[in-house]
XYZ file of C-alpha atoms in Angstrom:
694
model
C 0.000 0.000 0.000
C 1.392 3.400 -0.971
C 2.363 5.816 1.770
C 0.747 9.207 2.168
C 2.927 12.286 1.778
C 1.493 14.042 4.833
C 0.616 12.743 8.273
C -2.120 14.555 10.218
C -4.002 13.148 13.167
C -4.891 9.496 13.619
C -8.597 10.317 13.343
C -8.018 11.773 9.867
C -6.325 8.659 8.478
C -8.717 6.555 6.406
C -7.288 3.704 4.318
C -8.984 1.478 1.781
C -10.320 -1.703 3.368
C -9.418 -0.486 6.846
C -10.635 -2.410 9.870
C -11.087 -1.131 13.412
C -9.904 -2.574 16.686
C -11.867 -2.558 19.939
C -9.943 -3.473 23.110
C -11.579 -5.972 25.469
C -10.624 -5.156 29.041
C -10.574 -6.820 32.420
C -13.595 -5.927 34.608
C -11.640 -6.526 37.830
C -8.391 -5.209 39.291
C -6.683 -8.478 40.218
C -7.179 -12.121 39.438
C -6.661 -14.855 36.898
C -8.208 -14.770 33.445
C -10.417 -17.828 32.930
C -11.885 -17.270 29.471
C -13.475 -14.769 27.102
C -16.991 -15.554 25.888
C -17.984 -13.665 22.760
C -21.194 -13.917 20.775
C -20.906 -15.838 17.524
C -18.618 -13.885 15.186
C -19.077 -13.723 11.437
C -16.093 -14.124 9.136
C -15.747 -10.320 9.015
C -14.886 -10.118 12.708
C -11.911 -11.573 14.569
C -11.063 -12.086 18.231
C -7.348 -11.793 19.015
C -5.914 -12.956 22.347
C -2.459 -13.400 23.872
C -2.233 -16.888 22.312
C -2.215 -15.285 18.853
C 0.957 -13.251 19.456
C 3.728 -14.646 17.198
C 6.672 -13.121 19.093
C 7.143 -11.906 22.643
C 3.858 -11.335 24.531
C 5.452 -8.427 26.422
C 6.664 -4.901 25.781
C 10.221 -5.979 26.490
C 11.681 -2.511 25.986
C 10.061 -1.401 29.253
C 11.176 -2.373 32.738
C 9.424 -4.349 34.029
C 7.950 -5.798 30.795
C 4.238 -5.102 30.268
C 1.929 -7.729 28.702
C 0.534 -6.726 25.318
C -2.570 -8.772 26.138
C -3.032 -10.444 29.507
C -2.740 -14.216 29.121
C -3.509 -15.273 32.695
C -2.791 -12.872 35.544
C -4.817 -9.645 35.725
C -3.169 -6.552 37.187
C -5.733 -3.699 36.924
C -9.248 -2.826 35.831
C -9.139 -2.154 32.116
C -6.081 -4.266 31.368
C -6.329 -5.436 27.719
C -7.229 -9.126 27.507
C -8.363 -9.316 23.892
C -8.949 -7.368 20.713
C -12.059 -7.464 18.541
C -11.326 -6.481 14.943
C -13.846 -5.717 12.210
C -15.054 -3.224 9.596
C -17.845 -1.496 11.585
C -17.126 0.472 14.779
C -20.725 0.366 15.981
C -20.912 -3.374 15.462
C -17.654 -3.812 17.375
C -19.077 -1.891 20.331
C -22.210 -4.044 20.198
C -20.134 -7.239 20.155
C -17.976 -5.958 22.996
C -21.031 -5.186 25.130
C -22.202 -8.795 24.624
C -18.777 -10.265 25.431
C -18.129 -11.718 28.868
C -14.619 -11.582 30.315
C -14.522 -14.137 33.131
C -11.848 -13.602 35.781
C -11.226 -15.479 38.997
C -10.853 -12.440 41.246
C -8.170 -12.057 43.929
C -7.369 -9.335 46.473
C -6.382 -5.990 44.986
C -4.198 -3.216 46.402
C -4.911 0.362 45.397
C -2.986 2.605 47.786
C 0.467 2.809 49.321
C -0.462 3.252 52.984
C 0.841 -0.241 53.748
C 2.989 -2.285 51.391
C 5.236 -5.329 51.463
C 8.577 -5.898 49.815
C 6.873 -7.660 46.879
C 5.296 -4.340 45.841
C 8.513 -2.297 45.833
C 9.480 -1.476 42.245
C 12.397 0.811 43.069
C 14.024 2.205 46.183
C 16.346 5.113 46.941
C 18.313 5.372 50.181
C 20.666 8.172 51.249
C 21.875 8.632 54.794
C 24.416 10.710 56.715
C 25.785 9.101 59.871
C 25.317 12.084 62.197
C 21.724 12.997 61.415
C 20.216 11.470 64.572
C 22.506 13.546 66.745
C 21.258 16.705 65.031
C 17.615 15.892 65.776
C 18.441 15.144 69.431
C 19.902 18.605 69.937
C 17.811 21.573 71.014
C 16.767 22.632 67.515
C 13.436 23.436 65.910
C 12.099 20.144 64.551
C 9.095 20.157 62.228
C 7.423 17.117 60.686
C 4.553 16.983 58.201
C 3.039 14.848 55.453
C 2.435 16.198 51.939
C 0.348 14.598 49.198
C -0.134 15.119 45.478
C -2.918 13.449 43.515
C -3.226 11.920 40.065
C -3.303 14.229 37.062
C -4.599 13.727 33.539
C -2.406 14.871 30.637
C -5.455 15.867 28.570
C -3.759 15.899 25.166
C -5.788 17.041 22.120
C -6.174 13.594 20.517
C -6.626 10.347 22.421
C -4.117 7.526 22.113
C -4.339 5.557 18.912
C -2.473 3.957 16.035
C -3.015 2.896 12.433
C -1.166 -0.151 11.102
C -0.909 -1.126 7.443
C 1.485 -2.717 4.977
C 3.697 -0.554 2.792
C 4.987 -2.982 0.179
C 7.109 -5.464 2.158
C 7.124 -3.521 5.433
C 4.582 -2.774 8.129
C 3.839 0.931 8.534
C 2.651 2.327 11.871
C 1.245 5.810 12.246
C 0.904 7.043 15.814
C 1.352 10.151 17.946
C 4.483 9.306 19.903
C 7.366 11.102 21.553
C 9.616 8.128 20.848
C 9.038 6.500 17.417
C 11.997 4.130 17.688
C 10.602 2.789 20.961
C 7.410 1.947 19.033
C 9.403 0.227 16.295
C 11.427 -1.842 18.745
C 8.314 -2.939 20.673
C 6.397 -4.022 17.562
C 9.338 -5.943 16.118
C 9.666 -7.888 19.367
C 5.934 -8.665 19.573
C 5.695 -9.794 15.949
C 9.017 -11.624 16.034
C 10.419 -9.754 13.034
C 13.396 -7.514 12.324
C 13.168 -3.858 13.333
C 13.996 -3.053 9.696
C 10.638 -4.577 8.728
C 8.787 -1.908 10.735
C 8.301 1.737 9.742
C 6.895 4.272 12.212
C 5.566 7.694 11.219
C 4.798 10.269 13.903
C 1.367 11.883 13.581
C 0.399 15.235 15.098
C 1.271 15.275 18.809
C -0.039 18.581 20.075
C 0.562 19.455 23.728
C 1.198 16.138 25.454
C 3.026 16.989 28.717
C 5.037 13.761 28.354
C 1.871 11.676 28.154
C 2.917 9.976 24.919
C 6.305 8.473 25.722
C 5.642 4.745 26.160
C 1.873 4.151 25.966
C 1.684 4.710 22.167
C 3.986 1.687 21.864
C 1.363 -0.465 23.595
C -1.515 0.716 21.395
C 0.677 0.411 18.292
C 1.560 -3.200 19.167
C -2.152 -4.029 19.293
C -2.810 -2.386 15.920
C 0.254 -4.078 14.395
C -0.804 -7.465 15.765
C -4.274 -7.048 14.245
C -2.845 -6.096 10.844
C -0.393 -9.010 10.999
C -3.251 -11.464 11.628
C -5.995 -9.931 9.452
C -3.686 -8.777 6.609
C -5.564 -5.481 6.365
C -5.038 -1.944 7.683
C -6.300 -1.583 11.262
C -7.006 1.550 13.279
C -7.315 1.659 17.068
C -8.356 4.992 18.560
C -9.486 5.238 22.170
C -12.485 7.373 23.009
C -12.053 10.110 25.621
C -13.606 8.176 28.526
C -11.602 5.044 27.716
C -8.410 7.062 27.435
C -8.876 8.866 30.744
C -9.816 5.701 32.603
C -6.963 3.484 31.415
C -4.092 5.562 30.015
C -1.141 6.593 32.245
C -1.580 9.488 34.668
C 0.816 11.558 36.718
C 1.139 9.225 39.726
C -0.036 10.106 43.215
C 2.728 10.676 45.741
C 3.272 11.205 49.439
C 6.159 12.875 51.267
C 6.928 12.627 54.954
C 9.365 15.430 55.771
C 11.105 16.132 59.070
C 13.563 18.999 59.393
C 15.840 20.366 62.068
C 16.708 24.046 61.818
C 19.015 26.436 63.630
C 18.080 29.637 65.415
C 18.088 31.608 62.152
C 16.021 28.983 60.340
C 18.954 27.415 58.478
C 18.487 23.759 57.599
C 20.600 21.460 59.747
C 18.998 18.154 58.775
C 16.312 16.803 56.454
C 14.719 13.413 56.798
C 12.391 12.448 53.960
C 10.299 9.478 52.923
C 8.853 9.903 49.422
C 6.430 7.246 48.189
C 4.948 7.169 44.690
C 2.052 4.997 43.500
C 3.196 3.713 40.115
C 0.157 1.525 39.425
C 0.675 -1.842 37.733
C 4.188 -2.603 36.420
C 5.493 0.934 36.986
C 7.545 1.824 33.905
C 10.172 4.477 34.751
C 9.814 3.668 38.477
C 13.550 4.087 39.020
C 13.548 7.483 37.340
C 10.574 8.618 39.399
C 11.907 7.679 42.818
C 15.337 9.153 42.100
C 13.815 12.442 40.974
C 11.403 12.508 43.912
C 14.328 11.991 46.280
C 16.422 14.652 44.571
C 13.524 17.123 44.561
C 12.854 16.666 48.284
C 15.921 18.778 49.051
C 14.649 21.633 46.931
C 17.209 24.282 46.017
C 18.659 24.680 49.478
C 21.762 23.698 51.436
C 21.485 21.044 54.116
C 24.507 19.275 55.665
C 22.691 16.208 57.022
C 20.286 14.145 54.888
C 18.335 10.934 55.262
C 16.143 9.826 52.367
C 14.277 6.550 52.078
C 12.102 6.567 48.988
C 9.879 3.924 47.446
C 8.163 3.440 44.097
C 5.264 1.083 44.804
C 3.121 -1.040 42.499
C -0.646 -1.223 42.870
C -3.661 -2.594 41.012
C -4.279 0.703 39.238
C -3.486 1.334 35.554
C 0.243 1.930 35.013
C 1.223 5.494 35.851
C 3.345 7.454 33.445
C 5.666 10.417 33.195
C 4.310 13.928 33.475
C 6.505 16.980 32.862
C 9.380 16.648 35.332
C 9.001 12.923 36.100
C 8.108 13.606 39.760
C 10.661 16.331 40.470
C 7.979 19.032 40.621
C 5.887 17.012 43.084
C 8.789 16.831 45.510
C 9.590 20.512 45.071
C 6.003 21.366 46.037
C 6.460 19.381 49.242
C 9.730 20.995 50.336
C 8.644 24.513 49.358
C 5.437 24.066 51.363
C 7.463 22.737 54.298
C 9.722 25.770 54.184
C 6.606 27.928 54.605
C 6.015 26.166 57.939
C 9.611 26.892 58.967
C 9.546 30.577 58.060
C 6.019 30.968 59.416
C 6.930 29.392 62.773
C 10.048 31.551 63.117
C 8.291 34.595 61.592
C 10.979 35.026 58.953
C 10.664 36.757 55.601
C 10.477 33.851 53.082
C 12.321 35.857 50.415
C 15.271 36.628 52.669
C 15.357 33.042 53.977
C 15.699 31.697 50.432
C 18.441 34.148 49.539
C 20.465 33.054 52.575
C 19.941 29.312 52.195
C 19.965 28.712 48.430
C 22.450 26.305 46.878
C 25.659 27.850 45.562
C 28.323 26.947 43.052
C 30.325 24.003 44.378
C 27.504 22.570 46.500
C 26.651 18.952 45.737
C 23.240 17.706 44.663
C 21.842 14.453 46.025
C 23.299 12.745 42.950
C 26.778 13.643 44.198
C 27.257 15.967 41.244
C 28.662 19.391 42.184
C 27.006 22.515 40.833
C 29.547 23.807 38.324
C 28.071 27.143 37.318
C 27.182 30.149 39.394
C 23.708 29.947 40.881
C 21.731 33.127 40.122
C 19.308 32.612 43.032
C 19.670 36.064 44.569
C 19.249 37.840 41.234
C 16.226 35.713 40.333
C 14.567 36.171 43.725
C 15.156 39.923 43.770
C 13.841 40.278 40.230
C 10.671 38.302 40.824
C 10.132 40.145 44.121
C 10.384 43.495 42.332
C 8.070 42.338 39.538
C 5.378 41.267 42.005
C 5.928 43.855 44.755
C 6.423 40.841 46.996
C 7.857 42.408 50.142
C 5.145 45.030 50.525
C 2.324 42.578 49.833
C 3.793 39.849 52.036
C 4.185 42.235 54.970
C 0.627 43.535 54.628
C -0.912 40.074 54.219
C 1.211 38.704 57.081
C -0.052 41.348 59.507
C -3.625 40.526 58.558
C -2.978 36.776 58.786
C -1.424 37.098 62.256
C -4.407 39.137 63.406
C -6.867 36.527 62.098
C -4.962 33.794 63.908
C -5.489 35.616 67.180
C -9.245 35.251 66.723
C -11.292 32.178 67.570
C -12.629 32.028 64.028
C -11.380 33.420 60.756
C -13.740 36.185 59.557
C -15.003 35.286 56.104
C -16.969 38.432 55.354
C -14.131 39.822 53.228
C -11.671 38.126 50.856
C -8.489 36.683 52.353
C -5.253 37.270 50.503
C -1.823 35.720 50.497
C 1.368 35.590 48.480
C 4.002 32.872 48.065
C 7.457 32.570 46.575
C 9.541 29.626 45.389
C 12.933 28.831 43.930
C 13.785 25.836 41.762
C 15.908 24.326 39.043
C 15.560 21.959 36.095
C 17.906 19.321 34.759
C 17.811 18.024 31.209
C 17.373 14.445 30.037
C 16.724 11.169 31.834
C 18.651 10.816 35.068
C 18.933 7.133 35.946
C 16.451 5.201 33.777
C 18.078 2.563 31.593
C 15.932 3.570 28.612
C 18.208 6.561 27.991
C 21.497 4.645 28.016
C 21.658 3.901 24.310
C 23.470 5.951 21.672
C 21.255 8.545 20.001
C 22.063 10.852 17.149
C 21.177 13.280 14.373
C 22.260 13.803 10.781
C 22.707 17.083 8.910
C 23.346 17.384 5.152
C 24.369 20.441 3.150
C 22.923 19.687 -0.282
C 24.363 20.601 -3.707
C 21.825 23.401 -4.127
C 22.952 25.021 -0.837
C 19.964 23.896 1.192
C 20.308 22.157 4.546
C 18.483 18.972 5.556
C 18.189 18.114 9.258
C 17.295 14.561 10.246
C 16.115 13.788 13.788
C 13.341 11.659 15.259
C 13.087 13.962 18.294
C 11.210 16.758 16.586
C 7.648 15.561 16.932
C 5.197 18.251 15.888
C 6.868 21.036 17.854
C 7.212 24.062 15.576
C 8.964 25.983 18.367
C 11.816 23.460 18.431
C 12.016 23.650 14.636
C 12.361 27.429 14.822
C 15.219 27.172 17.318
C 17.119 24.624 15.229
C 16.608 26.677 12.080
C 17.937 29.791 13.849
C 21.063 27.977 15.062
C 21.819 26.351 11.703
C 21.170 29.552 9.809
C 23.450 31.571 12.086
C 26.336 29.078 11.891
C 26.186 28.454 8.127
C 24.811 31.777 6.924
C 21.879 30.080 5.189
C 18.450 31.629 4.653
C 15.858 30.030 6.897
C 13.780 29.094 3.848
C 16.665 26.860 2.755
C 16.606 24.731 5.924
C 14.389 21.648 5.729
C 13.555 18.657 7.902
C 13.319 15.031 6.867
C 9.922 13.318 7.225
C 9.327 11.919 10.706
C 9.585 8.278 9.732
C 12.002 5.744 11.201
C 13.393 4.982 7.731
C 14.107 8.668 7.105
C 15.685 9.834 10.368
C 18.136 8.441 12.970
C 17.077 7.483 16.499
C 17.356 10.666 18.567
C 15.863 9.183 21.727
C 12.732 10.226 23.628
C 11.410 13.767 23.228
C 11.091 14.575 26.921
C 12.757 16.452 29.772
C 14.002 19.176 27.411
C 16.360 16.741 25.646
C 15.459 18.376 22.332
C 16.574 21.824 23.473
C 19.765 20.739 25.206
C 21.142 17.437 23.952
C 19.749 17.398 20.392
C 20.275 21.124 19.844
C 23.915 20.764 20.817
C 24.358 17.855 18.381
C 22.872 19.925 15.545
C 25.087 22.854 16.475
C 28.214 20.672 16.397
C 27.212 19.125 13.076
C 26.691 22.557 11.523
C 30.053 23.763 12.849
C 31.742 20.746 11.230
C 29.986 21.453 7.920
C 31.142 25.067 8.126
C 34.757 23.876 8.343
C 34.367 21.443 5.437
C 32.090 23.299 3.030
C 34.869 25.019 1.047
C 37.249 22.065 1.173
C 35.030 19.201 0.084
C 32.422 18.802 -2.677
C 28.727 18.938 -1.829
C 26.715 17.253 -0.516
C 28.369 17.054 2.906
C 26.718 14.841 5.506
C 27.693 14.960 9.179
C 26.374 12.681 11.903
C 26.714 13.398 15.595
C 25.881 11.078 18.486
C 25.102 11.345 22.192
C 26.415 8.609 24.475
C 24.657 9.030 27.830
C 26.960 6.822 29.889
C 29.883 9.184 29.321
C 27.623 12.219 29.713
C 26.341 10.911 33.030
C 29.907 10.595 34.283
C 30.402 14.199 33.238
C 27.409 15.271 35.293
C 24.571 15.213 32.785
C 21.693 15.812 33.025
C 21.954 17.669 36.342
C 25.317 19.241 35.705
C 23.821 21.940 33.500
C 20.892 23.486 35.348
C 18.236 26.004 34.474
C 17.030 28.123 37.386
C 13.867 30.025 38.119
C 11.859 31.794 40.788
C 8.130 32.409 40.986
C 5.614 34.415 42.979
C 1.902 33.640 43.125
C -0.712 35.895 44.714
C -4.138 34.548 45.642
C -7.442 35.680 47.019
C -9.843 33.359 48.838
C -13.428 34.073 47.837
C -15.302 34.477 51.159
C -18.498 32.534 50.369
C -17.294 29.573 48.314
C -13.695 29.553 49.662
C -12.503 29.238 46.067
C -8.829 30.213 45.629
C -8.544 32.831 42.894
C -5.123 33.576 41.418
C -4.555 37.330 41.220
C -1.209 37.084 39.466
C 1.773 34.904 38.594
C 5.305 36.214 38.139
C 8.238 34.127 36.895
C 11.846 34.903 36.224
C 13.948 32.320 34.386
C 17.644 31.691 33.807
C 17.657 29.281 30.872
C 21.034 30.005 29.337
C 20.935 31.361 25.814
C 17.344 32.264 24.948
C 17.143 31.805 21.183
C 13.676 33.338 20.867
C 12.236 35.329 23.751
C 8.764 35.324 22.195
C 8.721 31.531 21.788
C 10.210 30.950 25.243
C 7.748 33.325 26.924
C 4.800 31.668 25.186
C 5.970 28.211 26.280
C 6.468 29.326 29.895
C 3.026 30.936 30.085
C 1.343 27.843 28.668
C 3.178 25.610 31.148
C 2.200 28.026 33.920
C -1.488 27.546 33.096
C -1.078 23.763 33.199
C 0.795 24.055 36.505
C -2.021 26.149 37.962
C -4.526 23.533 36.819
C -2.565 20.900 38.696
C -2.372 23.130 41.772
C -5.979 24.357 41.846
C -8.031 22.129 39.547
C -10.485 19.424 40.467
C -8.971 16.239 41.917
C -8.830 13.124 39.764
C -9.338 9.976 41.795
C -9.896 6.261 41.495
C -12.821 4.524 43.201
C -12.028 0.853 43.855
C -9.467 0.882 41.094
C -11.376 2.819 38.455
C -12.038 6.410 37.459
C -15.828 6.508 37.362
C -17.834 8.586 34.869
C -19.113 10.635 37.841
C -15.560 11.405 38.909
C -14.765 12.390 35.348
C -17.743 14.759 35.193
C -16.510 16.607 38.278
C -12.959 16.778 36.920
C -12.128 20.048 35.247
C -8.884 20.853 33.467
C -9.575 24.572 33.981
C -7.584 25.814 31.025
C -9.329 29.110 31.452
C -10.353 31.296 28.580
C -9.418 34.130 30.925
C -6.279 32.961 32.746
C -4.767 35.134 35.490
C -2.092 37.672 34.541
C 1.216 35.858 34.007
C 4.434 37.880 33.753
C 7.692 36.299 32.575
C 11.183 37.759 32.699
C 14.443 36.162 31.544
C 17.740 36.541 33.331
C 20.080 37.195 30.425
C 23.685 36.045 30.709
C 26.682 35.128 28.602
C 25.980 31.379 28.598
C 26.054 30.320 24.950
C 24.163 27.059 25.530
C 20.359 26.949 25.544
C 18.878 25.065 28.488
C 15.515 23.457 29.077
C 12.959 25.678 30.789
C 9.542 24.143 30.031
C 9.286 22.209 33.317
C 10.206 25.126 35.584
C 6.610 26.387 35.957
C 5.568 22.923 37.221
C 8.428 23.028 39.723
C 7.866 26.608 40.872
C 4.170 27.485 40.749
C 2.479 24.779 42.892
C 4.720 25.498 45.896
C 4.276 29.256 45.621
C 0.514 28.806 45.183
C 0.278 26.585 48.293
C 2.258 29.112 50.344
C -0.015 31.929 49.214
C -3.126 30.004 50.271
C -1.461 29.026 53.554
C -0.710 32.649 54.378
C -4.208 33.753 53.399
C -5.950 31.300 55.744
C -3.220 31.180 58.395
C -2.937 27.397 58.185
C -0.574 25.111 56.238
C -1.791 23.523 53.026
C -0.154 20.175 52.430
C -1.871 18.564 49.472
C -2.499 19.147 45.769
C -4.779 20.080 44.181
C -6.006 22.848 46.503
C -9.772 23.258 46.322
C -12.434 25.031 48.369
C -12.918 21.746 50.240
C -9.183 21.617 51.059
C -9.332 25.160 52.410
C -12.467 24.475 54.467
C -10.792 21.414 56.013
C -7.698 23.447 56.912
C -9.785 26.195 58.504
C -11.821 23.717 60.554
C -8.651 22.006 61.729
C -7.197 25.336 62.762
C -10.308 26.302 64.715
C -10.197 23.013 66.659
C -6.645 23.646 67.805
C -6.344 25.089 71.354
């Protein structure tokens, strides 16, 4: 079958003779699959089960491997157990509704309150020998528990894939951040060579890292159906199905205990982060390492004890969300610092300036900070932008007065303001999936045009603009002469996963080096000149990547608590960013503001929760993504410097805003807020708890 010249969305792809796939799912969270009873199927319809898989029945390029179709053991409600394939979507839904999936049910575990060693997917332990002695001394010791809930990525198009044959190869079209991961998974499942599989990336839109590994699972199902039925097959989840069973930002809990000196300086931190990874827990190691790293925030502390756990449960597998857990931990420590400064009645801005990490300090990874840390400049700038000191002083006086009363007066709005400091690394930290060799290819053609080949581009026009600007500046080529190869695995090299700002840092640097090499060769060698450059993470990790080159930021959030409904209303958000060389201020500012809106949704939106292992339609109806048509004022400023390297900045709003937002609400109501998202119910609970205290 001939290939199309353009790839839009999966919904738009219609091929001659195309069939549709409908996933049959487990009705229970744990048990053993007994059998699948379907109504009598005509020759036009096919039932595919795990027994029909010709190669490996697992996604072996994930750790631990995930079953493509459950063969016996069931791990969560909605786990795929079979696939109905046929020409009519409505008929498939009718057949599915008449199909009975019989499972011998066993006990299921949904939370992480109590867990055994058999549920531990990954663990992180760091301990200094003298920490107990610090806590025994006459210091201020504070302990609290912080929680963050699940979050939906809410990308424009649901997960899906279209599989077909293109001459002697199988062609997969899917919206993925990692097309070579899709290719590798399908080849393993079908038992064929990776060279027999072609993957084209369809329109991604804003995905917030929600399309890293799960498209590989859906694509394997579509490929399996095409392999068996010998016809094109499309699988496209509906919105309810996608929200109920696709990966979410995992829920997490942080127990934090700190010991501080008389001036509030951190003497010791003891932390216990726990993350609910759902079934299997892909990227569990990455999550728990980033949660542990983030628990220290951006501040110095000589004594540390961390014991972190990534735990499995009988919920759908969780997945990465921008930051891979780092932002969740930063919310916890920033909120905890509010309790410290509030107890000691310290100015939170001045505390941060005195206690921020400096050049030469070591991160939890053991990697020293090599560059100067612009914390004071960032904090002063964001304070000036927001008029922080004046507002904080005024709101603090009012908050202290309200705390002296038996009951908080709710006849007028309550106001508060919060501030946070944070940093962002670039690229995967510990996960084995990023330990391969990834690369790009750049060719200066005979006609003087430049062709850039990379699988990491996705549908991000902003990244394209940055790469075009760099190549054009180095080679003196008009931007109209710079082209990109089609996003197909037979057209571009494997550039690794498009996540954690790898495109801006790692891939951008490879393109820059390739263009510099071409510049040296262009008048010595005949055209075309092709240069390939590769990234070898093992060496880079020894050199301190991805947390050796840090982006820094500071944020202020001001809120008002509506007196009747107790709804937190954001009055303003201010961010200042040090992201190295900013190639386009307009593009960077737009990206930061969009991320800020998503971060606010996480901080103040409706909670997303599972009931007995499933997100119910009622829970979905009450869930709002709150991407407001009228968002609060968001101001962004960039700290310009001489650093010639661009750094990732897109995750900084997720790291900075939730903590600042929680502090602002805490000041407004005079009581600590320790969970996300923060709703009117959260605020009411905090006020009632405060009133009950003697």
